[in-house]
PDB file of C-alpha atoms in Angstrom:
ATOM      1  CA  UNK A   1       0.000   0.000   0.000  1.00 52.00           C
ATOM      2  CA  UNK A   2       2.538   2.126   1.180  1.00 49.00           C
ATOM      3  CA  UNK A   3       4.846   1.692  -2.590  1.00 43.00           C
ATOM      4  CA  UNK A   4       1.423   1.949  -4.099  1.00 43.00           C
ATOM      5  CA  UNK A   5       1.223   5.885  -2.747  1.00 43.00           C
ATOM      6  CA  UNK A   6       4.699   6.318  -3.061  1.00 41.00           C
ATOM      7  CA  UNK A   7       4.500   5.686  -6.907  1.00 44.00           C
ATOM      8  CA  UNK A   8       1.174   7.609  -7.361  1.00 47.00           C
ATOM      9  CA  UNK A   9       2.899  10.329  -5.762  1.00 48.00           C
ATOM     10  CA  UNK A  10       6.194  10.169  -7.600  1.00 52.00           C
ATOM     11  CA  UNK A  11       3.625  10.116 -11.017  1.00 50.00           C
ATOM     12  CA  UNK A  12       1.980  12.699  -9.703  1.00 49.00           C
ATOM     13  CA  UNK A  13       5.175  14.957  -9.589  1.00 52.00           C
ATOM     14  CA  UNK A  14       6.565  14.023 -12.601  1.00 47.00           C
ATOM     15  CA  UNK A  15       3.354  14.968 -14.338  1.00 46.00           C
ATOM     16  CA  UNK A  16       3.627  18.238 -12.972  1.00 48.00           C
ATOM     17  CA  UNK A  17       7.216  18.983 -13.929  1.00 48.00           C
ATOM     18  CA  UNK A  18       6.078  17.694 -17.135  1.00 49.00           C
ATOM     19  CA  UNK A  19       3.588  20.335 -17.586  1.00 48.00           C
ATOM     20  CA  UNK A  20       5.544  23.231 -16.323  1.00 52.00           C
ATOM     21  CA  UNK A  21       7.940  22.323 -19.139  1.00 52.00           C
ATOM     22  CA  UNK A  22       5.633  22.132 -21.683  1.00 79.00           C
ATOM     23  CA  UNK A  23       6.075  25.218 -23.523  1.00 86.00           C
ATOM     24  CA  UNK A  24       3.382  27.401 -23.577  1.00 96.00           C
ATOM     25  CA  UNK A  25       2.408  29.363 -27.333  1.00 98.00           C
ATOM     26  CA  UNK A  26       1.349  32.784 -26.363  1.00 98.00           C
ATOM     27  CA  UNK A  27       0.279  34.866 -29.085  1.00 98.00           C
ATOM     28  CA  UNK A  28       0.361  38.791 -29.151  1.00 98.00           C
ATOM     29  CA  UNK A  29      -1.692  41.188 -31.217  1.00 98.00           C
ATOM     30  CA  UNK A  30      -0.482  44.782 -31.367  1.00 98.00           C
ATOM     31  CA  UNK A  31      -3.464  47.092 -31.737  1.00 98.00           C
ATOM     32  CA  UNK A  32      -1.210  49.974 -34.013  1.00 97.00           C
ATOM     33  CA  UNK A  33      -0.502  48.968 -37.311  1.00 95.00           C
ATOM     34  CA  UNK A  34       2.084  51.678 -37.598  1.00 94.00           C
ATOM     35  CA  UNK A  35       6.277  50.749 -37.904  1.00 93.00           C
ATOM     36  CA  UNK A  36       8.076  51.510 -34.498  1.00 93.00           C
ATOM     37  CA  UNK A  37       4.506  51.343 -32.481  1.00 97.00           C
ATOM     38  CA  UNK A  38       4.913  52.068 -28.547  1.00 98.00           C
ATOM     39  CA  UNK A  39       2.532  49.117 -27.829  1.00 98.00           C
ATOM     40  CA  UNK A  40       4.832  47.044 -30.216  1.00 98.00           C
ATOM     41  CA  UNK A  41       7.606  48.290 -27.909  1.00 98.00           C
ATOM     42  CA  UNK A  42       5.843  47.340 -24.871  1.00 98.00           C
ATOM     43  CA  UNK A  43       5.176  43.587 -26.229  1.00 98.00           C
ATOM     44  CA  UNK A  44       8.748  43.573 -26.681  1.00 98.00           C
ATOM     45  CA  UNK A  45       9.219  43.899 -22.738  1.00 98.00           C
ATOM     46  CA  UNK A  46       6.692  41.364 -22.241  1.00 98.00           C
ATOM     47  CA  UNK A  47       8.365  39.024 -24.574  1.00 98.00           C
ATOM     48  CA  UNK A  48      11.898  39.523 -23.181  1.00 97.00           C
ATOM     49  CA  UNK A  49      10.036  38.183 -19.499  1.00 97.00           C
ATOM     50  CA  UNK A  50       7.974  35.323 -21.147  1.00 97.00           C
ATOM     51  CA  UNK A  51      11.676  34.100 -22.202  1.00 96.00           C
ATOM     52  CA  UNK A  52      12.417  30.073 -21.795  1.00 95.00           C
ATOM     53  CA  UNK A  53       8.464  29.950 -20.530  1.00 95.00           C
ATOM     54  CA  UNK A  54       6.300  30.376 -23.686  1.00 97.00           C
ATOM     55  CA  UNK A  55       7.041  30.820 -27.788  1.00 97.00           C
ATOM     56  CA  UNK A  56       5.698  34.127 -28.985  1.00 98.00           C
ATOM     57  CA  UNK A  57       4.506  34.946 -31.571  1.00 98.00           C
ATOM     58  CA  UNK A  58       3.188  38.340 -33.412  1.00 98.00           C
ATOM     59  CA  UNK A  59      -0.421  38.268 -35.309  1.00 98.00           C
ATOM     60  CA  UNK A  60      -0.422  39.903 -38.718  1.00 98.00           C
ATOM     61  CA  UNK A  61      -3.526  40.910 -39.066  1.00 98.00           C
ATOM     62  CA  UNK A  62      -2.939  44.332 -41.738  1.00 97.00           C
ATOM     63  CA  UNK A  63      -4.952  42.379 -44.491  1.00 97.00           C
ATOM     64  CA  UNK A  64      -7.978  41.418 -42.826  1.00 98.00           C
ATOM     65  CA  UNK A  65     -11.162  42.836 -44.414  1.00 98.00           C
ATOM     66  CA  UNK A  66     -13.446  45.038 -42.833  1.00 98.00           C
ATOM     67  CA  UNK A  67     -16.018  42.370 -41.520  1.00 98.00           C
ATOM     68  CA  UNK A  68     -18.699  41.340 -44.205  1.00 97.00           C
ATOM     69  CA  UNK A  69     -20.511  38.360 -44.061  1.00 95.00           C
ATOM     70  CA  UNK A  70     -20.910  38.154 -47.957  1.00 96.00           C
ATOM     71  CA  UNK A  71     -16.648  37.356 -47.666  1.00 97.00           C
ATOM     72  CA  UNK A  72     -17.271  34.368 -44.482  1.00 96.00           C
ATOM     73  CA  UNK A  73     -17.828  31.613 -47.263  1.00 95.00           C
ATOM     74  CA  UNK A  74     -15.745  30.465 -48.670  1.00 95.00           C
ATOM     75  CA  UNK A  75     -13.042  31.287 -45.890  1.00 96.00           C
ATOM     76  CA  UNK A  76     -10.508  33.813 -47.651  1.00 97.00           C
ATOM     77  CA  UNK A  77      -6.985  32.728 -46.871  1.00 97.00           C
ATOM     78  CA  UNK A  78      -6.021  35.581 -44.553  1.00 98.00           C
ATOM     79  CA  UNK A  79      -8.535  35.076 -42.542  1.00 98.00           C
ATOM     80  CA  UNK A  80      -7.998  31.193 -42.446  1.00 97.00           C
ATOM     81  CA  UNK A  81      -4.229  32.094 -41.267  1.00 98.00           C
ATOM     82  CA  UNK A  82      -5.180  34.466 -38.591  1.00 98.00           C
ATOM     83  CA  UNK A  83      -7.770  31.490 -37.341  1.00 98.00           C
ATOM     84  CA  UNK A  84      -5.247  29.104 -37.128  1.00 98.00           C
ATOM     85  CA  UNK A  85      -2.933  31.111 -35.165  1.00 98.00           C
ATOM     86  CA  UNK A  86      -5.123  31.846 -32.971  1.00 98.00           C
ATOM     87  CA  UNK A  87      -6.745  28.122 -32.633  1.00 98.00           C
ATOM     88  CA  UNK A  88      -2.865  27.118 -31.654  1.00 97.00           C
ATOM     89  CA  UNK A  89      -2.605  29.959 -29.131  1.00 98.00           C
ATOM     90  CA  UNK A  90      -2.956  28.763 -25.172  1.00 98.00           C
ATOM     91  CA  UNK A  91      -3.249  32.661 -24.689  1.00 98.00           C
ATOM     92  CA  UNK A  92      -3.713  35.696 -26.572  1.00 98.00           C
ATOM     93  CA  UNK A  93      -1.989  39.398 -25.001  1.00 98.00           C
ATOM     94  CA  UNK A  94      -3.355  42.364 -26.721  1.00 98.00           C
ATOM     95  CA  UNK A  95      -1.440  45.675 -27.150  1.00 98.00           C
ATOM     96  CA  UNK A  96      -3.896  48.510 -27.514  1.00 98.00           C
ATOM     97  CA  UNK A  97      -3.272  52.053 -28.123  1.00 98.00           C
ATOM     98  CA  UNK A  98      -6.662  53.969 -27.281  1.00 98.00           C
ATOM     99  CA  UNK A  99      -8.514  55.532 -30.035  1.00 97.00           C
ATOM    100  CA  UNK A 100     -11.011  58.050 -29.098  1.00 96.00           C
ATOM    101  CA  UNK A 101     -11.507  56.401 -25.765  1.00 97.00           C
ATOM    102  CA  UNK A 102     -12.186  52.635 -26.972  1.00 97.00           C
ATOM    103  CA  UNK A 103     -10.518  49.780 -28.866  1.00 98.00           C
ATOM    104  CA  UNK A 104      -8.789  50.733 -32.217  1.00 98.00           C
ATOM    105  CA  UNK A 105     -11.107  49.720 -35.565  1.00 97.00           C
ATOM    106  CA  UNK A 106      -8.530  47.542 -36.715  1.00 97.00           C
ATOM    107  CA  UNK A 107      -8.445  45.273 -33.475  1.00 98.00           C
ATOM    108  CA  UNK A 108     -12.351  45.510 -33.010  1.00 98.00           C
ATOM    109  CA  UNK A 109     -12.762  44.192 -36.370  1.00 98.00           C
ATOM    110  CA  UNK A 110     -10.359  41.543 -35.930  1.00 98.00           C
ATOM    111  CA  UNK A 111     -11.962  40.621 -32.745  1.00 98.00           C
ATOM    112  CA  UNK A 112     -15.376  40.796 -34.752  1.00 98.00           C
ATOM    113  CA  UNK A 113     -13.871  37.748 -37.295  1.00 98.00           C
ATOM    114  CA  UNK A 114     -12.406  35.742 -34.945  1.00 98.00           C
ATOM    115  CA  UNK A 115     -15.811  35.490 -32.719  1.00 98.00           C
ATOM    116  CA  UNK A 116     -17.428  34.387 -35.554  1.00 97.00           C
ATOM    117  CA  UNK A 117     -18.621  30.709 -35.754  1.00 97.00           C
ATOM    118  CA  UNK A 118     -16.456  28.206 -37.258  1.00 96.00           C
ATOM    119  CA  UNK A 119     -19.216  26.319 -38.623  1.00 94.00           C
ATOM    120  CA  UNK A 120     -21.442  28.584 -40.007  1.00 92.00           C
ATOM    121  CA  UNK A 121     -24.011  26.357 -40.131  1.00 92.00           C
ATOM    122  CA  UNK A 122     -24.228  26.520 -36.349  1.00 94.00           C
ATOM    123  CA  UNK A 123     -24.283  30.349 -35.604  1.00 91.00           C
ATOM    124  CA  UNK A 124     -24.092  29.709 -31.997  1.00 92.00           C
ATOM    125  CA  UNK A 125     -21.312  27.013 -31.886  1.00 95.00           C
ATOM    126  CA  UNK A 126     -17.451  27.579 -30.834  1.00 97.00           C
ATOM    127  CA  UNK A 127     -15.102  30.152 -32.800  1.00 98.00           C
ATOM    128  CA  UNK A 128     -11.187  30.449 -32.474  1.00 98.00           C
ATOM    129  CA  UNK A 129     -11.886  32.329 -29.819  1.00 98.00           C
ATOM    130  CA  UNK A 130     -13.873  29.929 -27.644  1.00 97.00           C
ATOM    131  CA  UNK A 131     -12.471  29.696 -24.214  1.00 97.00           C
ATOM    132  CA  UNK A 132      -9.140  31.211 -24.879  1.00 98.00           C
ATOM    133  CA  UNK A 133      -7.099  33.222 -22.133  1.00 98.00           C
ATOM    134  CA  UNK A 134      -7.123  36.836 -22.793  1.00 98.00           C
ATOM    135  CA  UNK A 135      -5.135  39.424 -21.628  1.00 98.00           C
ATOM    136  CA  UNK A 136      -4.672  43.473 -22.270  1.00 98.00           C
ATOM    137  CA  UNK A 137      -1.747  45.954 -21.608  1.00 98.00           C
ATOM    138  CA  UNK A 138      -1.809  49.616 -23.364  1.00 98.00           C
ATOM    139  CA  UNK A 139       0.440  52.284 -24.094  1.00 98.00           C
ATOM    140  CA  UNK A 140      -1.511  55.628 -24.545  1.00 98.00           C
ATOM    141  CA  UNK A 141      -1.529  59.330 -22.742  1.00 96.00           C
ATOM    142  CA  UNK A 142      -4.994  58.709 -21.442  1.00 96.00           C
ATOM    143  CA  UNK A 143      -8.298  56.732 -21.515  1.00 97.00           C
ATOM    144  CA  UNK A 144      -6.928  53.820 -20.511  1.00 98.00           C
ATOM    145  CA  UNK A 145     -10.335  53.171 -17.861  1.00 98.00           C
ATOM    146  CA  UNK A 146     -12.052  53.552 -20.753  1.00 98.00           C
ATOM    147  CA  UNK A 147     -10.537  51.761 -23.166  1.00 98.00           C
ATOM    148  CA  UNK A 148     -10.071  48.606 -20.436  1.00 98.00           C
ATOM    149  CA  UNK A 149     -14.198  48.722 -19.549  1.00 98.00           C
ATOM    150  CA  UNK A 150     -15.182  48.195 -23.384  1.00 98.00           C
ATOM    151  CA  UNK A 151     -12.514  45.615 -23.279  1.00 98.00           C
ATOM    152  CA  UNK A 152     -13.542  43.675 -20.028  1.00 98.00           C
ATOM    153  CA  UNK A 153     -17.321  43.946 -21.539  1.00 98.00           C
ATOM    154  CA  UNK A 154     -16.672  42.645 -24.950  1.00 98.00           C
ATOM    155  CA  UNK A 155     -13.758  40.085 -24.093  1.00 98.00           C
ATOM    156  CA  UNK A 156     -16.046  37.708 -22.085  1.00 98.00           C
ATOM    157  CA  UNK A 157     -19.400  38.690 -24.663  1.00 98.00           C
ATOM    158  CA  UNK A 158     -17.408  36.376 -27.028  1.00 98.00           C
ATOM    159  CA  UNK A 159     -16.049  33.614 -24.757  1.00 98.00           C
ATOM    160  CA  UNK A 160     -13.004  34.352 -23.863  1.00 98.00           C
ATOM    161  CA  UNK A 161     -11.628  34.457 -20.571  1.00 97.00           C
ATOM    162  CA  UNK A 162      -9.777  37.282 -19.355  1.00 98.00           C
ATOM    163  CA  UNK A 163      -7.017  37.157 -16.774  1.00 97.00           C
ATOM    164  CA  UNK A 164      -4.629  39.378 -15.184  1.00 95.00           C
ATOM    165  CA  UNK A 165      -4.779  42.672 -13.804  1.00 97.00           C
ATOM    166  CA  UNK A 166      -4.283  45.147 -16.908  1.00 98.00           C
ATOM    167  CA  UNK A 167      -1.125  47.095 -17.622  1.00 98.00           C
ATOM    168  CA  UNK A 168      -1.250  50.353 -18.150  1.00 98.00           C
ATOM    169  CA  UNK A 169       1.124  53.665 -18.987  1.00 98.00           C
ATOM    170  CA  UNK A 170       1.629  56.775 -20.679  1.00 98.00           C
ATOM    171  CA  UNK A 171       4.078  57.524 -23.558  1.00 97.00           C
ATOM    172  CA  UNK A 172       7.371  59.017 -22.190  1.00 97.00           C
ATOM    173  CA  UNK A 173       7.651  62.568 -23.200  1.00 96.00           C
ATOM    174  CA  UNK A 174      10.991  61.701 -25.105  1.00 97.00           C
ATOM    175  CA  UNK A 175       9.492  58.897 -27.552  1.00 97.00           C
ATOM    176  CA  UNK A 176       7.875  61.786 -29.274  1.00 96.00           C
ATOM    177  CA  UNK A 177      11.525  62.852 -30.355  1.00 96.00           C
ATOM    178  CA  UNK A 178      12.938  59.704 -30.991  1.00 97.00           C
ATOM    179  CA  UNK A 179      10.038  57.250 -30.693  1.00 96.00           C
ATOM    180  CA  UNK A 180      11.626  54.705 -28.430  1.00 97.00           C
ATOM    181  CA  UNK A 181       9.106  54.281 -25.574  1.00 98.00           C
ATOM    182  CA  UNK A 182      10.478  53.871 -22.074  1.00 97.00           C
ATOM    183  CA  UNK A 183       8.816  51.701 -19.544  1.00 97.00           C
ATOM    184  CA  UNK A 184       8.887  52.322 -16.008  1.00 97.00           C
ATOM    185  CA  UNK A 185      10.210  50.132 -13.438  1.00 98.00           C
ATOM    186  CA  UNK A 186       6.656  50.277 -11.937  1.00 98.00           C
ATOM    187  CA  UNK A 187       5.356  49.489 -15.488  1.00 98.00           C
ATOM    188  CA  UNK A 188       7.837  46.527 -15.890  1.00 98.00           C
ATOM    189  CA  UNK A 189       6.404  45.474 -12.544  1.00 98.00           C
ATOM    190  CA  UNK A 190       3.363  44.978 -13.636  1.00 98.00           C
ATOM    191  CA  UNK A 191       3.741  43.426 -16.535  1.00 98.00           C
ATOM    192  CA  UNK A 192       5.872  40.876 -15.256  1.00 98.00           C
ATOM    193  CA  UNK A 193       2.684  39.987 -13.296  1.00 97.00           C
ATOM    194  CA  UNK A 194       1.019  40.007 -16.137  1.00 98.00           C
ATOM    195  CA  UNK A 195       3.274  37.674 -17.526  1.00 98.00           C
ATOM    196  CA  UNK A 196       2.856  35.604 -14.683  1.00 97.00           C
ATOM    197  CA  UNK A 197      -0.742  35.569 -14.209  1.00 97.00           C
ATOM    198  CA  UNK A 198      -1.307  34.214 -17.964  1.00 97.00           C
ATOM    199  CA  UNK A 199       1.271  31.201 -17.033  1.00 97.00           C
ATOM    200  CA  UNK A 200      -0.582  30.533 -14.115  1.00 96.00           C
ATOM    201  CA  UNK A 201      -3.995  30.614 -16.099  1.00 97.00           C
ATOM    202  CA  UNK A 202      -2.717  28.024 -18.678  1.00 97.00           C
ATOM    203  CA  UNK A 203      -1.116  26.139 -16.234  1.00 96.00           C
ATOM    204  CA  UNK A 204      -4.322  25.509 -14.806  1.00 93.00           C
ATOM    205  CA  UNK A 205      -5.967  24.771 -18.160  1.00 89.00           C
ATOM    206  CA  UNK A 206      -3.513  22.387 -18.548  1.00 88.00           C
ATOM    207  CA  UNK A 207      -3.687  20.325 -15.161  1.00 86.00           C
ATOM    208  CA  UNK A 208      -7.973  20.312 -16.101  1.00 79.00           C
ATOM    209  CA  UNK A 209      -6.997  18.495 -19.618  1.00 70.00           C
ATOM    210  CA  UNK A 210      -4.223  16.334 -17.850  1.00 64.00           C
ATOM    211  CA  UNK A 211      -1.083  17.568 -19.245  1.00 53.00           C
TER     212      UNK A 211
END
């Protein structure tokens, strides 16, 4: 009885070193299009602390259409790439500057595809989105309450589930000179929690599908 606990116990340890060295696929989407983007900068921080714990990866999303159903069928290929990055995704960590106090068009609009159904027949069934760990950080001068609200509203509206508290800061005064955006330590403090708190999240996903 007593070697029949020990080796439960030893399985039950090596399954969970197992699954903290699983690596994690962690894919970010940068809510400015535009070359040398703060919120591209900021990803970069969060990138450098997800080191040896996930693979990142950046969505390009540029060519998506403006959402019309007469383009859903057949499935152009854009939008069949951006799906499929996002179906291999354990987590997703938006970027987003604020436009006029709410999500930027482009990421809305992405957001808008990717809730869609995947079977079209069934309106109401699963999309790449279904159930995926969500996160948000933003560079911008203000808004960021707002922009975080219409986030936390529409984030779990399409099944996803958000974790993490949300990372937020203004745009140095010298990146408007030289446009290299400069994080603070308290900044870099909190998204290293935010780092943390996805890892934990898919962790737990994880232990609930056995890994």
């Amino acid at each position: 009885m007593e070697l029949y606990i020990l080796l439960c116990s030893s399985k039950k340890q090596l399954l969970e070193i197992q699954r903290k060295c699983i690596m994690k696929n962690i894919l970010f989407i940068v809510g400015s299009l535009r070359k040398g983007s703060f919120n591209h900068q900021l990803a970069e921080e969060a990138e450098k602390m997800l080191a040896g714990k996930a693979n990142i990866s950046y969505l390009d999303y540029s060519q998506v259409p403006v959402f019309n159903q007469d383009l859903e069928s057949p499935v152009l290929p854009v939008l069949a790439e951006v799906r499929e990055q996002v179906l291999a995704a354990d987590a997703i960590w938006i970027f987003s500057p604020v436009y006029n106090f709410s999500i930027p068009g482009p990421v809305k609009n992405l957001l808008d595809w990717l809730s869609r159904a995947l079977d079209l027949s069934d309106p109401s069934g699963p999309s790449a989105l279904q159930d995926k760990i969500v996160t948000v950080s933003s560079v911008a001068n203000g808004g960021h309450n707002q922009l975080f609200d219409a986030y936390k509203d529409l984030l779990p509206f399409i099944r996803t589930q958000v974790v993490g508290d949300f990372t937020a800061t203004r745009v140095n005064d010298t990146a408007w000179a030289d446009g290299k955006f400069l994080a603070t330590e308290e900044v870099l403090e909190s998204l290293q929690n935010q780092a943390e708190a996805l890892i934990e999240a898919i962790n737990k996903i994880m232990n609930t599908r056995g890994f």
